[in-house]
């Protein structure tokens, strides 16, 4: 009797383990699963690369995704609205804080390979809040055939403007020194550097990558005159497609817009 009972219990434990393994195998991504605004968020690391992926309840055809370069969770209304449309939201924390330098671009190269291999669309929309604009544009210039569009929100488009503070804005001394280290440049070399986003738009125009910027015309941190306005003027001259929402009297904050409909509209347009 005791032997029979032990056998039954062993079978139950084996079945429970098998069910657990089956459940684990149904998860779309590995790592820790938590709730983020009603959606499943996965945090994990692969080969030293950190990932944050928020999964829609039902993925849209082709599994489109938006790739946020910096400040995940800040003014998230656009990301949340896209999740509702079946988009994934992705962020790589170890690419942040690199000011769009070579290390950050390399992180995104590896992340793109992993994410597309695991089913996400071959052409994400890139989302650059503030300094995140540098990473979005620098990666896009290197990979124009892998980008559906770029959404910049008060984006930095020239590191001389921020964090350098070599123009109208005050910049940030600490960030400037960190930025120079990330690029491996002296200050003199940085001032002569011609590979900021404002300098490299031709390849994106040729690839017909649509751009969308939201920015305040009273931005003291990332002056619109040194960033978004230059991008818009040059991109239009190159025949590129750029859409702007300029917020009168608005400083660097608040980012985004209360109604995310224009963000969603742009992203959906990118799929076409």
PDB file of C-alpha atoms in Angstrom, residues 27-118:
ATOM      1  CA  UNK A  27       6.066  32.338 -22.794  1.00  0.00           C
ATOM      2  CA  UNK A  28       7.131  34.523 -25.739  1.00  0.00           C
ATOM      3  CA  UNK A  29      10.301  35.709 -23.975  1.00  0.00           C
ATOM      4  CA  UNK A  30      12.428  34.466 -21.083  1.00  0.00           C
ATOM      5  CA  UNK A  31      13.183  36.214 -17.795  1.00  0.00           C
ATOM      6  CA  UNK A  32      11.097  37.899 -15.140  1.00  0.00           C
ATOM      7  CA  UNK A  33       7.474  38.536 -16.093  1.00  0.00           C
ATOM      8  CA  UNK A  34       5.619  41.468 -14.528  1.00  0.00           C
ATOM      9  CA  UNK A  35       2.647  43.659 -15.315  1.00  0.00           C
ATOM     10  CA  UNK A  36       3.114  46.988 -17.064  1.00  0.00           C
ATOM     11  CA  UNK A  37      -0.069  49.000 -17.586  1.00  0.00           C
ATOM     12  CA  UNK A  38      -2.040  45.806 -18.066  1.00  0.00           C
ATOM     13  CA  UNK A  39       0.471  44.138 -20.391  1.00  0.00           C
ATOM     14  CA  UNK A  40       3.084  41.452 -19.786  1.00  0.00           C
ATOM     15  CA  UNK A  41       6.615  42.836 -19.456  1.00  0.00           C
ATOM     16  CA  UNK A  42       9.667  40.590 -19.694  1.00  0.00           C
ATOM     17  CA  UNK A  43      13.085  41.562 -18.310  1.00  0.00           C
ATOM     18  CA  UNK A  44      16.020  39.359 -19.238  1.00  0.00           C
ATOM     19  CA  UNK A  45      19.634  39.311 -20.366  1.00  0.00           C
ATOM     20  CA  UNK A  46      21.312  37.371 -23.159  1.00  0.00           C
ATOM     21  CA  UNK A  47      25.067  37.402 -23.712  1.00  0.00           C
ATOM     22  CA  UNK A  48      25.406  40.532 -21.594  1.00  0.00           C
ATOM     23  CA  UNK A  49      22.658  42.406 -23.423  1.00  0.00           C
ATOM     24  CA  UNK A  50      19.690  43.509 -21.289  1.00  0.00           C
ATOM     25  CA  UNK A  51      16.187  43.418 -22.699  1.00  0.00           C
ATOM     26  CA  UNK A  52      12.836  44.828 -21.683  1.00  0.00           C
ATOM     27  CA  UNK A  53       9.983  43.674 -23.914  1.00  0.00           C
ATOM     28  CA  UNK A  54       6.318  44.515 -23.374  1.00  0.00           C
ATOM     29  CA  UNK A  55       3.990  42.169 -25.227  1.00  0.00           C
ATOM     30  CA  UNK A  56       0.528  43.074 -26.593  1.00  0.00           C
ATOM     31  CA  UNK A  57      -2.435  40.895 -25.741  1.00  0.00           C
ATOM     32  CA  UNK A  58      -2.679  39.957 -29.405  1.00  0.00           C
ATOM     33  CA  UNK A  59       0.129  40.788 -31.801  1.00  0.00           C
ATOM     34  CA  UNK A  60      -0.726  42.669 -34.981  1.00  0.00           C
ATOM     35  CA  UNK A  61       0.146  40.957 -38.288  1.00  0.00           C
ATOM     36  CA  UNK A  62       3.892  40.946 -38.844  1.00  0.00           C
ATOM     37  CA  UNK A  63       4.562  41.681 -35.149  1.00  0.00           C
ATOM     38  CA  UNK A  64       5.423  45.396 -35.434  1.00  0.00           C
ATOM     39  CA  UNK A  65       7.376  47.025 -32.607  1.00  0.00           C
ATOM     40  CA  UNK A  66       8.546  50.363 -31.344  1.00  0.00           C
ATOM     41  CA  UNK A  67      12.081  50.572 -29.962  1.00  0.00           C
ATOM     42  CA  UNK A  68      12.565  53.137 -27.211  1.00  0.00           C
ATOM     43  CA  UNK A  69      16.158  54.294 -26.882  1.00  0.00           C
ATOM     44  CA  UNK A  70      15.980  56.054 -23.486  1.00  0.00           C
ATOM     45  CA  UNK A  71      13.729  56.710 -20.494  1.00  0.00           C
ATOM     46  CA  UNK A  72      11.399  53.738 -20.726  1.00  0.00           C
ATOM     47  CA  UNK A  73       8.105  54.482 -18.981  1.00  0.00           C
ATOM     48  CA  UNK A  74       8.369  58.267 -19.180  1.00  0.00           C
ATOM     49  CA  UNK A  75       5.252  59.797 -20.781  1.00  0.00           C
ATOM     50  CA  UNK A  76       4.300  56.313 -22.036  1.00  0.00           C
ATOM     51  CA  UNK A  77       0.963  57.175 -23.608  1.00  0.00           C
ATOM     52  CA  UNK A  78       2.226  56.522 -27.140  1.00  0.00           C
ATOM     53  CA  UNK A  79       3.707  53.145 -26.197  1.00  0.00           C
ATOM     54  CA  UNK A  80       0.550  52.106 -24.351  1.00  0.00           C
ATOM     55  CA  UNK A  81      -1.654  53.100 -27.276  1.00  0.00           C
ATOM     56  CA  UNK A  82       0.524  51.079 -29.663  1.00  0.00           C
ATOM     57  CA  UNK A  83       0.325  48.035 -27.380  1.00  0.00           C
ATOM     58  CA  UNK A  84      -3.417  48.322 -27.775  1.00  0.00           C
ATOM     59  CA  UNK A  85      -2.897  48.146 -31.533  1.00  0.00           C
ATOM     60  CA  UNK A  86      -0.906  44.935 -31.220  1.00  0.00           C
ATOM     61  CA  UNK A  87       2.608  46.390 -31.175  1.00  0.00           C
ATOM     62  CA  UNK A  88       5.486  45.210 -28.992  1.00  0.00           C
ATOM     63  CA  UNK A  89       7.505  47.789 -27.017  1.00  0.00           C
ATOM     64  CA  UNK A  90      11.246  47.201 -26.596  1.00  0.00           C
ATOM     65  CA  UNK A  91      14.027  48.846 -24.589  1.00  0.00           C
ATOM     66  CA  UNK A  92      17.687  47.895 -24.060  1.00  0.00           C
ATOM     67  CA  UNK A  93      18.909  49.447 -20.829  1.00  0.00           C
ATOM     68  CA  UNK A  94      22.606  48.870 -21.554  1.00  0.00           C
ATOM     69  CA  UNK A  95      22.355  50.922 -24.750  1.00  0.00           C
ATOM     70  CA  UNK A  96      21.002  53.874 -22.767  1.00  0.00           C
ATOM     71  CA  UNK A  97      23.401  56.465 -21.409  1.00  0.00           C
ATOM     72  CA  UNK A  98      25.810  55.936 -24.313  1.00  0.00           C
ATOM     73  CA  UNK A  99      24.814  59.161 -26.127  1.00  0.00           C
ATOM     74  CA  UNK A 100      24.374  57.216 -29.359  1.00  0.00           C
ATOM     75  CA  UNK A 101      28.047  56.223 -29.340  1.00  0.00           C
ATOM     76  CA  UNK A 102      29.570  53.058 -30.818  1.00  0.00           C
ATOM     77  CA  UNK A 103      28.823  50.863 -27.790  1.00  0.00           C
ATOM     78  CA  UNK A 104      25.143  51.758 -27.794  1.00  0.00           C
ATOM     79  CA  UNK A 105      24.885  51.123 -31.531  1.00  0.00           C
ATOM     80  CA  UNK A 106      26.584  47.729 -31.088  1.00  0.00           C
ATOM     81  CA  UNK A 107      24.090  46.808 -28.347  1.00  0.00           C
ATOM     82  CA  UNK A 108      21.251  47.565 -30.726  1.00  0.00           C
ATOM     83  CA  UNK A 109      22.897  45.549 -33.504  1.00  0.00           C
ATOM     84  CA  UNK A 110      22.892  42.466 -31.271  1.00  0.00           C
ATOM     85  CA  UNK A 111      19.390  43.156 -29.954  1.00  0.00           C
ATOM     86  CA  UNK A 112      17.982  43.567 -33.453  1.00  0.00           C
ATOM     87  CA  UNK A 113      19.443  40.216 -34.506  1.00  0.00           C
ATOM     88  CA  UNK A 114      17.947  38.454 -31.479  1.00  0.00           C
ATOM     89  CA  UNK A 115      14.513  40.083 -31.639  1.00  0.00           C
ATOM     90  CA  UNK A 116      13.960  39.608 -35.364  1.00  0.00           C
ATOM     91  CA  UNK A 117      15.162  36.008 -35.106  1.00  0.00           C
ATOM     92  CA  UNK A 118      12.470  35.557 -32.469  1.00  0.00           C
TER      93      UNK A 118
END
